[in-house]
Structures are given as C-alpha cells and as structure tokens.
C-alpha cells in the first residue's frame, strides 16, 4: 500500500521530535513555529495547483525541516506520516 | 440517476469512518483535520474554474484521503455521497 | 417578462425543499451547507467576470444541486426564483 | 448637468421599492440581500478596472435588479440616483 | 510649489461640503459613504500600480464625486487638498 | 556605510514633523493617516516584487509625502531613516 | 551539515541584537517592527514560488536588516540561524 499525494503535497515521516535531533540540529522558536525534522517519503506531481505553477523542489529521501503543526497526520502499516504542502517545508538538511 | 459535479468538484463515497479503516490506515490528527478514506464516484471536468486552470488528478475508482469536514453530503438511492473540491483531497491510496 | 442574469449568474427555480426530493435524493448535511435541488431557468453569458474567464457549464432545463442559502430570491408572475453565481451550483443531477 | 461614472460603475434610478413593483416582480429575501428594481441612466466605460478587464453588460434604459444596500446615493435636480459597481447588478429584467 | 501624486493617486480640492452643493447636487447616503464634490488639481501617471495596469480617467479641472472619508488631507499655501486613489472617485460631474 | 533597500522599498530621511513644514505644507488629517514630509535617500531596484512588476517612480533627492506610521525606522551615523514600500509614498512635492 | 532553504527562503545568522550594532546602526522602532542585523548564510533558488516569479536579490555574505520576529529559528552545530522569506529582509547594509 502506498500514499500518492496530490498536487503540491508531500508525504513525510517525522524524525525525532526531541530537542536535540539525530542530525544535531537543535530546534528552537515559539511552539507554533517550532520546526521538525523529517524524511520525505512521497512527493506530489506539482504542476498547476490552484492555477499557479508549482515546481517540486524536494525528492524522496530528502531530510527536511517543516513547521510542526503543518499538514495532516495519517498512520499506515504501523508508521505515522504527515501529508503537507511543499510550502510548509522550510529547508532541506544536507 | 447520476450526479455530475461542476468544475473542480468530485463526488466521493465515504468508506469506513472507524479508527482502523479497511485498507489498514489508521487516521489520526485533530478532529478538524482528521482525514477520511473514500472512493471517487464522479469527477468534474476541471478546466478554468474561477479563472484558474484546474487539471483533475483523480479518476473514478480511486481510493482517496480527504478532510472529514470538507464538502457537502447528499443521499441518493439510499447511499450517502460527499461533493467536494479536488483540493480537499489529500492523497490517493494505492 | 424575463430575467436575464449578468456575468456568471444563473436563475434557478427551486424544486421540493422536503427531506425526500422528487428525484429521490435525500439531502443531508449541516443547515448552512444543506444543498437544494432546482431547475435552471436562465443562464448568464459568462465570459470575463471580475477579470477571470468563466465558462458556463449549466444550461436551461438542467436539474442542479445548490447551496440552500446561496443567492438572492425574487418572485415573478407568482413564482419564486433564485439568482446565484454558477460557482454556488454543486452538481448537475441527470 | 450629467453624472459620468468611472470604470465599471453604473448610475441607476431606483424604481418602486414597494413589495410589489411596477413590473410585477415581488422582491423577497433577507433585508440585507433584498434586490431592488431600477433603471440604468449612465454606464461607465469599463475597460481595465483595478487591472482586470471589465466589459459593461448593461446599457442606458435597462431595467435591472440590484442589491438594495449596494452603492452610494446622490440627489441631482430633485431626483435620487444610486452609483454602484456593475457587479452589484444581479440581472436585467426584460 | 506643486504636489505630484504617485501611481494612481489624484489630488483634489474639495468644493462645498454643504447639503446642497454649488452644482445643485444634494448628496445623501450614510455618513460613511456620503460622497463629496471636488475639483481635480493633479493626476498621477497611472501605469502599473501594484502590478496592475491602471489607466487614469480623470484630468485636471474635472468636477468629481468622491467618498468623503477617502484619502489623506494636506494644506498647502493656505488651501486644503485631498490625496486619494482614483478608485475612490465615483463619477465625473459634467 | 550605506543602506541599499530591496525590491520596491525606499529609504527616506524625515523632514520636520511640525504642523507647518519647511515647504509651507500644513499636514492635517487623522493621526493614523497624517502624512509626513521626507527626502528620499535610497531607492530599491523595483522589478518583480512578489510576482508583480513594480516601477520605481521616486529618485534620490525627491521631497515626498508619506504616511506617518508606514515603514521601519533605523538610525545610522547618528541620523534617523525610515525604510518603507514605495506604495506608502503619497506624492512628490516639487 | 548544511541547510538548503526552499523557494524564496533565506538562512541568516543574526548579528548583535543590542541597541548599537557592530556596524554602527542603532535600530529603533516599535518592538514588533524593530529590525535586526544579520549575515546571509544560505539563499534559496527563488524561481516560481506560489506561482509568482521571485528573483533572489541577496547573496551569501550580505549584511542585511530584517524584521526581528520574522521567520523560524534553528540551532545547528551550536550556532543559531533564522530561516525567513526574502521579503522579510528590508535592506542590505554595505
């Protein structure tokens, strides 16, 4: 079973939500804006979304920072995922 | 009798709303955002909707995740359907 | 006497507002969103409305579902009509 | 003396505001949305208004339905007029 | 000394604010919307304002009706002027 | 040291804020809207700002009127400046 | 490890937040609007962001002024950074 996101949506798998993440980034900021680290597991096709051209910049396997409260969580095969718009992804961690 | 949705609207038939759905996806998240699983039964033509070009990405028979409170419910021939905008569909489950 | 709607407006004649309509559709949903069944009696020319290209998708005689509280009601020659924007029409019932 | 409206504005002269108008249309609806019957006395040039192309669809002499509280009233040579945007006109009565 | 308005702004000199204006127009309406009569004394170049093409329709010397509370007042050489956007001008009085 | 504003921003140096300015303009209006006189000291490149084409109309040395509370103040080399969007400039005083 | 911002986002490293900054600029204004000085450490690719063309005007190493509360803070390798949209950058200090 697979989730294929529509438009400019992206499916990500959240990494550690602890203060000190695996990669060594300590996430700070207000609760509302505190970013989370995650791995991209599926990427929508982009294209014209709501009449605007959206080019997907992330690819499967990317480590990304995203806004904690963005998107919708689903659990599949025992794992939790988040479906969110690419614009809710702040940056790729390399 | 058939419902033919206008523009970028889609008619879907909701699948199990229980915690554990048929396909094994457990839907979590806030009540307001909790997604639902459904099957697409009719798809609008898309095209220019409110002056923006909308390309339909779902087709009849697709299993989709959508926001629980999106759209409008109608009952036809004893079955309940939901009419919603394609943008309220989060992802296709394959 | 005839009402000719402007732009993307449509004039419709509401059908039964009862729980069980003529066509057998039972309309449910919240009061605010409960759709109504109606017949289209006049269709605006569409074209550029507020700078956006609107193509009319309904034609006179179509049975449609629309949001109950959308539009403005007028009575003419003893009959009640509703003038609303095409975007407030959810679907055509065939 | 003449009022020449700018852009997509229209000057109309309100007809009877009574429940039963001259043309036999009885206007109903909520107070906020109750339409009024009027005659068009001057029409703006349309064209690009706020960067959007507006094509004027009404002409001088048209009987129109408009939202009661739309626009601004002015009195000139003893007669009252209303200046409003064409988009506040719902339909032409023929 | 001269004020040269930017973009789609216009400088006007307010005429009588009394109930019965020089030209014989009696201005009515709610206080918030009551129009005022004025003479145009300077006109911005128009062109692309905030990315939208604005064509100036008024010229110096025009008598115009405008929304009383629109724009900003300045006093220069003992005279009061109002700087406002052309869109706040309702009509030209001829 | 120099401040180079981005996009459609402009750096201005506020002139007298007193009721009667150097140039003889007396500024009136509500506190929120009371304009200020200033001299332009730096002008952004304009171009596509937020996807809209902005053409800069002011140049260094222009005396301008601007909305008092617009923009952000910075002090540099003992002098106070304001950084604001060109659209917050009402007019050029010549 | 490196942060690569998406779209029109920029990663900056905040310089002194004190009243008198290194470069001699004293930052004033309301708390909400008080600008901060920072150095640009990474710049997104720009391009079409949300359907609008954004051209990046800052480059790595630029000293910039930005709105204090704009963006999201992250700590990486013991250093604090801020990820923000280029539009939240007011000016480049040279």
XYZ file of C-alpha atoms in Angstrom:
658
model
C 0.000 0.000 0.000
C 1.214 3.459 -0.914
C 0.046 7.056 -0.414
C 0.358 9.182 -3.554
C -0.090 12.864 -2.621
C -1.956 15.230 -4.970
C -0.707 18.499 -6.433
C 1.971 20.200 -4.357
C 1.523 17.915 -1.359
C 4.343 15.877 0.151
C 4.259 12.852 2.483
C 6.967 12.928 5.143
C 7.974 10.651 8.003
C 8.769 12.634 11.104
C 12.176 12.035 12.685
C 12.912 12.613 16.348
C 10.795 15.358 17.808
C 13.179 15.786 20.734
C 15.025 18.979 21.482
C 18.259 17.550 20.064
C 17.627 15.707 16.779
C 19.711 12.939 15.243
C 21.446 15.268 12.866
C 22.480 17.558 15.676
C 20.115 20.395 14.887
C 18.518 21.819 17.979
C 15.172 23.246 17.053
C 14.057 26.350 18.866
C 11.438 29.037 18.345
C 7.883 29.518 19.508
C 5.776 26.401 19.898
C 3.612 27.479 16.963
C 6.589 27.865 14.680
C 8.995 25.222 16.056
C 10.276 23.282 13.055
C 10.512 19.482 12.924
C 12.934 17.274 11.068
C 11.521 14.638 8.724
C 12.301 12.450 5.746
C 10.387 12.791 2.507
C 8.639 9.525 1.526
C 6.382 10.664 -1.347
C 6.121 13.791 -3.499
C 3.096 15.054 -5.444
C 3.417 15.858 -9.138
C 3.257 19.644 -8.677
C 2.256 21.356 -11.893
C -0.663 23.785 -11.879
C -2.082 23.816 -8.396
C -4.951 26.228 -7.853
C -3.958 27.867 -11.147
C -0.381 28.580 -10.048
C 2.626 26.707 -11.363
C 4.314 24.810 -8.538
C 7.643 23.101 -9.185
C 8.511 20.401 -6.681
C 11.904 21.039 -5.106
C 12.089 18.069 -2.728
C 12.628 14.432 -3.637
C 12.102 11.143 -1.819
C 14.805 10.606 0.788
C 15.445 14.308 1.477
C 15.814 15.310 5.117
C 13.679 18.414 5.624
C 12.668 20.935 8.257
C 8.955 21.681 8.437
C 6.529 23.577 10.640
C 5.409 21.261 13.448
C 1.697 21.916 13.155
C 1.521 21.936 9.369
C -0.368 19.249 7.493
C -2.375 16.179 8.468
C -1.111 13.019 10.170
C -2.026 9.512 8.994
C -0.849 6.127 10.302
C -0.220 3.380 7.750
C 1.198 -0.098 8.386
C 2.024 0.989 11.916
C 4.040 4.031 10.896
C 2.952 7.675 11.236
C 3.205 10.034 8.296
C 2.352 13.666 7.678
C 0.803 14.970 4.462
C 1.581 18.665 3.928
C 2.018 21.264 1.206
C 5.579 21.718 -0.073
C 5.374 25.379 1.007
C 5.253 24.197 4.639
C 8.751 22.755 4.191
C 11.337 25.332 5.248
C 14.601 23.784 4.096
C 16.460 20.662 3.102
C 19.153 19.491 5.546
C 22.202 18.064 3.758
C -29.840 8.799 -11.774
C -26.374 10.301 -11.687
C -24.673 13.299 -10.076
C -22.337 15.179 -12.424
C -20.162 17.587 -10.425
C -19.265 21.006 -11.842
C -15.802 22.464 -12.316
C -13.181 21.042 -9.987
C -15.693 19.226 -7.785
C -15.559 15.491 -7.113
C -18.241 13.110 -5.792
C -16.902 10.510 -3.388
C -18.414 7.657 -1.396
C -17.050 7.547 2.105
C -15.513 4.277 3.250
C -15.315 3.200 6.880
C -15.034 6.134 9.236
C -13.743 3.901 12.023
C -10.347 4.336 13.623
C -8.938 1.388 11.667
C -10.040 1.519 8.012
C -10.355 -1.375 5.582
C -7.034 -0.654 3.968
C -5.258 -0.668 7.284
C -4.653 3.075 7.508
C -5.290 4.425 10.952
C -6.320 8.029 10.656
C -5.153 10.365 13.367
C -4.854 14.106 13.826
C -7.103 16.779 15.273
C -10.834 16.322 14.814
C -10.920 19.291 12.474
C -8.225 17.843 10.241
C -8.800 14.086 10.615
C -8.766 12.643 7.114
C -11.307 10.109 5.829
C -10.929 7.376 3.281
C -13.303 7.349 0.320
C -13.797 6.091 -3.224
C -14.211 8.512 -6.114
C -17.532 8.004 -7.941
C -17.665 11.083 -10.210
C -15.188 13.730 -11.308
C -15.918 17.248 -12.621
C -14.426 18.392 -15.918
C -11.900 20.765 -14.324
C -10.713 23.339 -16.812
C -10.928 27.034 -15.916
C -12.513 27.280 -12.520
C -12.794 30.793 -11.134
C -10.323 31.861 -13.834
C -7.641 29.381 -12.763
C -6.726 26.292 -14.732
C -7.501 23.178 -12.698
C -6.384 19.777 -14.006
C -8.227 16.860 -12.466
C -5.803 14.355 -10.957
C -8.268 11.794 -9.594
C -10.349 9.336 -11.577
C -13.411 7.237 -10.812
C -12.500 4.269 -8.625
C -9.542 5.948 -6.881
C -9.278 5.424 -3.146
C -8.563 8.838 -1.612
C -7.931 10.531 1.707
C -9.920 13.718 2.299
C -10.575 16.168 5.088
C -13.534 14.883 7.134
C -15.473 18.130 7.239
C -14.849 19.169 3.641
C -17.691 19.310 1.164
C -21.418 18.662 1.263
C -23.177 15.343 1.857
C -26.094 14.106 -0.269
C -28.006 10.815 -0.114
C -29.064 9.238 -3.415
C -30.756 5.861 -3.931
C -30.101 5.082 -0.277
C -26.345 5.736 -0.435
C -24.518 8.734 1.035
C -22.093 10.733 -1.060
C -19.921 13.774 -0.498
C -19.395 16.524 -3.086
C -16.131 18.377 -2.521
C -13.437 20.334 -4.359
C -10.477 18.278 -5.614
C -8.200 20.448 -3.491
C -9.819 18.940 -0.378
C -8.449 15.553 -1.413
C -5.080 14.979 0.246
C -3.788 11.866 -1.490
C -4.601 8.767 -3.464
C -4.110 5.455 -1.633
C -2.791 2.714 -3.904
C -41.321 39.277 -18.689
C -37.933 37.621 -18.351
C -34.944 37.868 -16.017
C -31.612 37.869 -17.830
C -28.785 37.295 -15.322
C -25.463 39.124 -15.703
C -21.992 37.574 -15.914
C -21.694 34.193 -14.270
C -25.080 34.386 -12.578
C -27.803 31.776 -13.059
C -31.554 31.948 -12.362
C -32.978 28.744 -10.928
C -36.420 27.588 -9.803
C -36.216 25.657 -6.576
C -37.775 22.188 -6.561
C -39.087 20.485 -3.437
C -37.255 21.548 -0.317
C -38.503 18.488 1.578
C -36.199 15.869 3.012
C -37.013 13.462 0.180
C -36.980 15.248 -3.202
C -38.802 14.257 -6.388
C -35.747 12.665 -7.897
C -35.222 10.539 -4.825
C -32.181 12.373 -3.499
C -32.290 12.880 0.223
C -30.346 15.969 1.082
C -28.384 15.920 4.312
C -25.574 17.921 5.843
C -25.406 20.900 8.157
C -28.155 23.502 7.815
C -25.636 26.001 6.487
C -24.445 23.646 3.765
C -27.611 21.619 3.032
C -27.972 21.531 -0.745
C -31.248 22.131 -2.588
C -32.472 20.745 -5.850
C -33.535 23.217 -8.549
C -34.105 23.631 -12.261
C -32.112 26.152 -14.271
C -34.358 28.736 -15.974
C -31.822 31.314 -17.209
C -28.039 31.409 -17.600
C -25.753 34.467 -17.759
C -23.327 34.872 -20.640
C -20.215 34.085 -18.560
C -17.105 35.408 -20.237
C -14.761 37.679 -18.259
C -16.282 38.196 -14.860
C -14.190 40.277 -12.485
C -11.258 39.749 -14.870
C -11.449 35.954 -14.746
C -12.705 33.823 -17.600
C -15.837 31.956 -16.542
C -17.285 29.318 -18.857
C -20.904 28.481 -18.166
C -21.368 24.755 -17.618
C -25.112 24.640 -16.938
C -27.907 25.126 -19.449
C -31.609 25.898 -19.165
C -33.530 22.838 -18.020
C -30.663 21.276 -16.033
C -31.570 19.853 -12.640
C -28.926 21.091 -10.212
C -27.899 20.883 -6.569
C -27.057 24.211 -4.945
C -26.264 25.551 -1.514
C -29.540 26.459 0.201
C -28.523 29.902 1.386
C -26.680 30.962 -1.756
C -28.005 33.768 -3.919
C -30.995 36.089 -3.799
C -34.669 35.168 -4.112
C -37.125 37.069 -6.342
C -40.806 36.365 -7.074
C -42.036 36.963 -10.620
C -45.502 36.215 -12.044
C -46.302 34.354 -8.844
C -43.274 32.035 -8.993
C -40.168 32.213 -6.796
C -36.728 32.164 -8.339
C -33.184 32.335 -7.021
C -30.375 34.288 -8.698
C -26.961 32.896 -7.779
C -23.411 32.571 -9.099
C -22.676 29.400 -11.086
C -19.964 28.570 -8.532
C -22.721 28.068 -5.924
C -24.054 25.173 -8.006
C -22.511 21.916 -6.794
C -23.563 19.428 -9.440
C -25.976 18.562 -12.209
C -28.380 15.680 -11.491
C -29.044 13.521 -14.550
C -25.769 68.562 -15.669
C -24.770 64.926 -16.005
C -23.033 62.302 -13.876
C -20.476 60.245 -15.785
C -19.473 57.202 -13.717
C -15.870 55.971 -13.732
C -14.635 52.472 -14.578
C -17.177 49.754 -14.017
C -19.610 51.995 -12.149
C -23.221 52.488 -13.210
C -25.741 55.226 -12.285
C -29.261 53.915 -11.778
C -32.598 55.469 -10.853
C -34.455 53.345 -8.354
C -38.000 52.316 -9.269
C -40.666 51.427 -6.711
C -39.233 49.983 -3.549
C -42.611 48.512 -2.569
C -43.209 44.838 -2.113
C -44.973 44.597 -5.475
C -43.045 46.526 -8.153
C -44.442 48.043 -11.354
C -43.245 45.145 -13.472
C -44.963 42.659 -11.220
C -41.848 41.261 -9.589
C -42.255 40.760 -5.893
C -38.897 41.057 -4.233
C -38.198 38.789 -1.297
C -35.156 37.608 0.592
C -33.337 38.828 3.678
C -33.260 42.574 4.254
C -29.523 42.603 3.612
C -29.907 40.891 0.263
C -33.353 42.125 -0.887
C -32.938 43.241 -4.500
C -34.379 46.486 -5.873
C -35.605 47.313 -9.320
C -34.042 50.298 -11.106
C -33.450 51.874 -14.488
C -29.933 52.446 -15.776
C -29.271 56.129 -16.515
C -25.472 56.160 -17.084
C -22.805 53.491 -17.645
C -19.050 53.758 -17.025
C -16.612 52.903 -19.803
C -15.460 49.612 -18.209
C -12.120 48.536 -19.598
C -9.282 47.743 -17.198
C -10.550 48.406 -13.712
C -8.086 47.598 -10.949
C -6.067 45.662 -13.535
C -8.967 43.393 -14.521
C -10.821 43.653 -17.793
C -14.446 44.561 -17.163
C -16.898 44.518 -20.064
C -20.051 46.533 -19.453
C -23.143 44.403 -19.989
C -25.851 46.940 -19.162
C -26.926 49.917 -21.264
C -28.881 53.081 -20.566
C -32.578 52.317 -20.265
C -32.157 48.747 -18.986
C -34.405 47.708 -16.110
C -32.191 45.951 -13.578
C -32.308 44.185 -10.224
C -29.648 45.263 -7.749
C -28.763 44.719 -4.110
C -30.630 47.318 -2.046
C -27.696 48.449 0.055
C -25.107 48.485 -2.720
C -23.565 51.738 -3.888
C -23.934 55.392 -2.944
C -26.999 57.593 -3.309
C -26.870 61.125 -4.739
C -29.708 63.585 -5.437
C -29.465 65.718 -8.586
C -32.064 68.143 -9.967
C -34.508 66.817 -7.419
C -34.128 63.159 -8.398
C -32.328 60.464 -6.421
C -29.761 58.229 -8.097
C -27.509 55.397 -6.994
C -23.912 54.942 -8.164
C -22.811 51.311 -7.900
C -20.431 48.800 -9.453
C -21.877 46.732 -12.321
C -21.119 43.600 -10.285
C -23.789 44.718 -7.783
C -26.389 44.381 -10.555
C -27.915 40.891 -10.437
C -29.927 40.744 -13.642
C -31.653 42.652 -16.401
C -35.463 42.454 -16.444
C -36.894 42.313 -19.964
C 5.231 74.552 -5.084
C 3.313 71.610 -6.510
C 2.175 68.170 -5.338
C 2.744 65.429 -7.901
C 0.834 62.296 -6.858
C 2.350 58.856 -7.440
C 0.794 55.949 -9.338
C -2.982 56.006 -9.460
C -3.310 58.780 -6.888
C -5.149 62.042 -7.563
C -5.026 65.404 -5.749
C -8.407 67.095 -5.454
C -9.679 70.332 -3.933
C -12.911 69.807 -2.073
C -15.856 72.013 -3.057
C -18.728 72.853 -0.728
C -19.408 70.137 1.779
C -22.893 71.516 2.468
C -26.052 69.555 1.880
C -26.781 71.478 -1.333
C -23.614 71.863 -3.406
C -22.853 74.591 -5.944
C -23.783 72.401 -8.865
C -27.120 71.590 -7.355
C -26.360 68.011 -6.391
C -27.681 67.131 -2.982
C -25.527 64.422 -1.506
C -27.257 61.793 0.602
C -26.429 58.364 1.916
C -24.875 57.067 5.109
C -22.236 59.239 6.755
C -19.594 56.642 5.933
C -20.476 56.621 2.264
C -21.689 60.229 1.712
C -19.936 61.468 -1.405
C -18.283 64.870 -1.694
C -17.868 67.122 -4.694
C -14.342 68.249 -5.610
C -12.196 69.558 -8.414
C -9.194 67.615 -9.664
C -5.930 69.582 -9.329
C -3.292 66.903 -10.067
C -3.340 63.399 -11.518
C -0.753 60.614 -11.048
C 0.744 58.902 -14.083
C -1.136 55.617 -13.571
C 0.585 52.790 -15.397
C 1.445 49.618 -13.484
C 0.424 50.158 -9.895
C 0.971 47.162 -7.643
C 1.386 45.076 -10.792
C -1.997 46.053 -12.239
C -2.441 48.360 -15.189
C -4.316 51.479 -14.111
C -5.450 53.961 -16.770
C -6.215 57.414 -15.418
C -9.718 58.519 -16.391
C -9.831 61.928 -14.707
C -7.994 65.053 -15.791
C -7.146 68.344 -14.111
C -10.222 70.550 -13.850
C -12.760 67.713 -13.694
C -15.528 68.065 -11.120
C -15.794 64.732 -9.336
C -17.779 62.936 -6.650
C -15.682 61.043 -4.113
C -16.167 59.174 -0.848
C -15.930 61.700 1.982
C -13.535 59.750 4.164
C -11.266 58.504 1.385
C -7.673 59.651 1.134
C -5.443 61.985 3.123
C -5.830 65.740 3.584
C -2.921 68.191 3.241
C -2.907 72.001 3.434
C -0.629 73.881 1.038
C -0.355 77.659 0.576
C -3.402 78.052 2.758
C -5.607 75.713 0.716
C -6.732 72.223 1.724
C -6.309 69.309 -0.653
C -7.062 65.598 -0.543
C -4.779 62.919 -1.985
C -6.718 59.773 -2.850
C -6.664 56.787 -5.200
C -8.595 57.236 -8.455
C -10.734 54.252 -7.480
C -12.157 56.354 -4.623
C -13.628 58.717 -7.221
C -17.187 57.653 -8.047
C -18.049 59.813 -11.036
C -17.319 62.939 -13.033
C -19.995 65.658 -12.924
C -20.394 67.445 -16.244
C 28.243 52.719 5.217
C 25.110 52.630 3.081
C 21.648 51.061 3.249
C 20.516 49.523 -0.037
C 16.791 48.752 0.116
C 15.414 45.596 -1.518
C 12.641 45.374 -4.110
C 10.180 48.253 -4.015
C 11.476 49.637 -0.725
C 12.734 53.208 -0.320
C 14.902 54.786 2.386
C 13.818 58.305 3.343
C 15.023 60.913 5.806
C 12.135 62.551 7.607
C 11.968 66.349 7.466
C 10.234 68.488 10.076
C 7.297 66.753 11.674
C 5.860 70.032 12.896
C 2.423 71.293 11.926
C 3.925 73.788 9.473
C 6.711 72.162 7.432
C 9.634 73.913 5.757
C 7.976 73.912 2.392
C 4.878 75.536 3.779
C 2.632 72.488 3.641
C 0.500 72.105 6.709
C -0.304 68.474 7.223
C -3.716 67.613 8.579
C -5.913 64.548 8.785
C -6.399 61.814 11.336
C -3.364 60.802 13.371
C -3.336 57.410 11.662
C -3.256 58.948 8.211
C -1.355 62.207 8.828
C 1.320 62.418 6.149
C 4.940 63.382 6.808
C 7.383 65.169 4.582
C 10.724 63.471 3.834
C 13.636 63.340 1.432
C 14.451 60.193 -0.488
C 17.986 58.916 0.239
C 17.956 55.458 -1.382
C 15.658 53.622 -3.789
C 15.301 49.862 -4.297
C 15.613 48.371 -7.766
C 11.898 47.613 -8.152
C 11.332 44.978 -10.808
C 9.263 41.904 -9.958
C 8.287 42.171 -6.339
C 6.065 39.366 -5.081
C 5.435 38.471 -8.721
C 4.144 41.918 -9.656
C 6.068 44.391 -11.764
C 6.888 47.498 -9.735
C 8.417 50.512 -11.475
C 10.152 52.930 -9.141
C 8.785 56.464 -9.564
C 10.868 58.286 -6.952
C 14.560 59.132 -7.143
C 17.173 60.154 -4.622
C 16.663 63.772 -3.556
C 12.887 63.846 -4.114
C 10.826 65.529 -1.416
C 7.903 63.229 -0.675
C 4.794 62.956 1.471
C 4.343 59.626 3.229
C 2.056 58.050 5.810
C 3.493 58.773 9.252
C 3.293 55.253 10.630
C 4.439 53.459 7.478
C 7.710 51.560 7.396
C 10.507 50.896 9.870
C 12.888 53.415 11.438
C 16.654 52.868 11.675
C 19.396 55.188 12.984
C 22.708 55.225 11.123
C 25.700 57.505 11.766
C 23.519 59.497 14.140
C 20.769 60.147 11.628
C 17.296 58.560 11.625
C 15.921 56.996 8.472
C 12.714 55.217 7.526
C 12.567 52.182 5.235
C 9.159 51.853 3.569
C 7.471 50.499 0.461
C 7.122 52.970 -2.423
C 3.360 52.478 -2.254
C 3.400 54.180 1.160
C 4.605 57.370 -0.540
C 1.625 59.551 -1.452
C 3.172 62.225 -3.625
C 6.290 64.121 -4.655
C 6.446 67.769 -3.595
C 8.087 69.966 -6.232
C 25.873 19.533 7.552
C 24.163 22.309 5.629
C 20.684 23.875 5.497
C 19.447 24.488 1.946
C 16.377 26.753 2.051
C 13.495 26.182 -0.369
C 11.962 28.697 -2.781
C 12.377 32.309 -1.726
C 13.645 31.459 1.762
C 16.965 32.658 3.127
C 19.052 31.409 6.077
C 20.670 34.199 8.069
C 22.910 34.368 11.132
C 21.814 37.116 13.477
C 24.454 39.659 14.456
C 24.355 41.674 17.665
C 20.836 42.377 18.805
C 21.986 45.228 21.019
C 20.824 48.794 20.609
C 24.100 49.788 18.969
C 25.158 47.164 16.407
C 28.686 46.444 15.186
C 28.200 48.454 12.047
C 27.072 51.474 13.994
C 23.393 51.279 13.083
C 21.133 51.934 16.011
C 17.884 50.132 15.498
C 14.744 51.820 16.706
C 11.017 51.481 16.098
C 8.225 49.548 17.757
C 9.134 46.178 19.227
C 7.028 44.449 16.582
C 8.846 46.171 13.754
C 12.346 46.618 15.218
C 14.789 45.413 12.566
C 17.770 43.186 13.296
C 21.110 42.997 11.568
C 22.255 39.620 10.209
C 24.552 37.929 7.738
C 23.176 35.799 4.940
C 24.490 32.204 5.093
C 22.276 30.434 2.524
C 19.878 31.549 -0.198
C 17.016 29.563 -1.772
C 16.800 29.202 -5.535
C 13.852 31.591 -5.941
C 12.070 30.992 -9.229
C 8.322 30.410 -9.228
C 7.185 30.454 -5.633
C 3.449 30.049 -5.137
C 3.078 30.804 -8.860
C 4.858 34.147 -8.668
C 8.323 34.755 -10.047
C 10.719 35.624 -7.236
C 14.229 36.774 -8.085
C 16.697 36.452 -5.237
C 18.408 39.780 -4.544
C 20.616 38.764 -1.616
C 23.731 36.613 -1.733
C 25.743 34.718 0.858
C 27.813 37.111 2.948
C 25.453 40.089 2.617
C 24.780 42.057 5.787
C 21.038 42.618 5.965
C 18.357 44.253 8.078
C 15.326 42.089 8.815
C 12.191 42.193 10.928
C 13.042 40.770 14.351
C 10.103 38.393 14.634
C 10.151 37.175 11.053
C 10.963 33.569 10.230
C 11.885 30.499 12.275
C 14.989 29.947 14.401
C 17.055 26.748 14.275
C 20.303 25.861 16.081
C 22.884 23.837 14.160
C 26.402 22.885 15.293
C 25.948 25.204 18.260
C 25.065 28.258 16.173
C 21.619 29.849 15.875
C 20.170 30.627 12.467
C 16.928 32.100 11.207
C 15.071 30.843 8.135
C 12.874 33.551 6.612
C 11.358 34.683 3.326
C 13.444 37.159 1.328
C 10.533 39.618 1.526
C 11.145 39.874 5.289
C 14.573 41.365 4.535
C 14.332 45.152 4.450
C 17.707 46.197 3.092
C 21.325 45.286 2.513
C 23.880 47.214 4.589
C 27.053 47.987 2.626
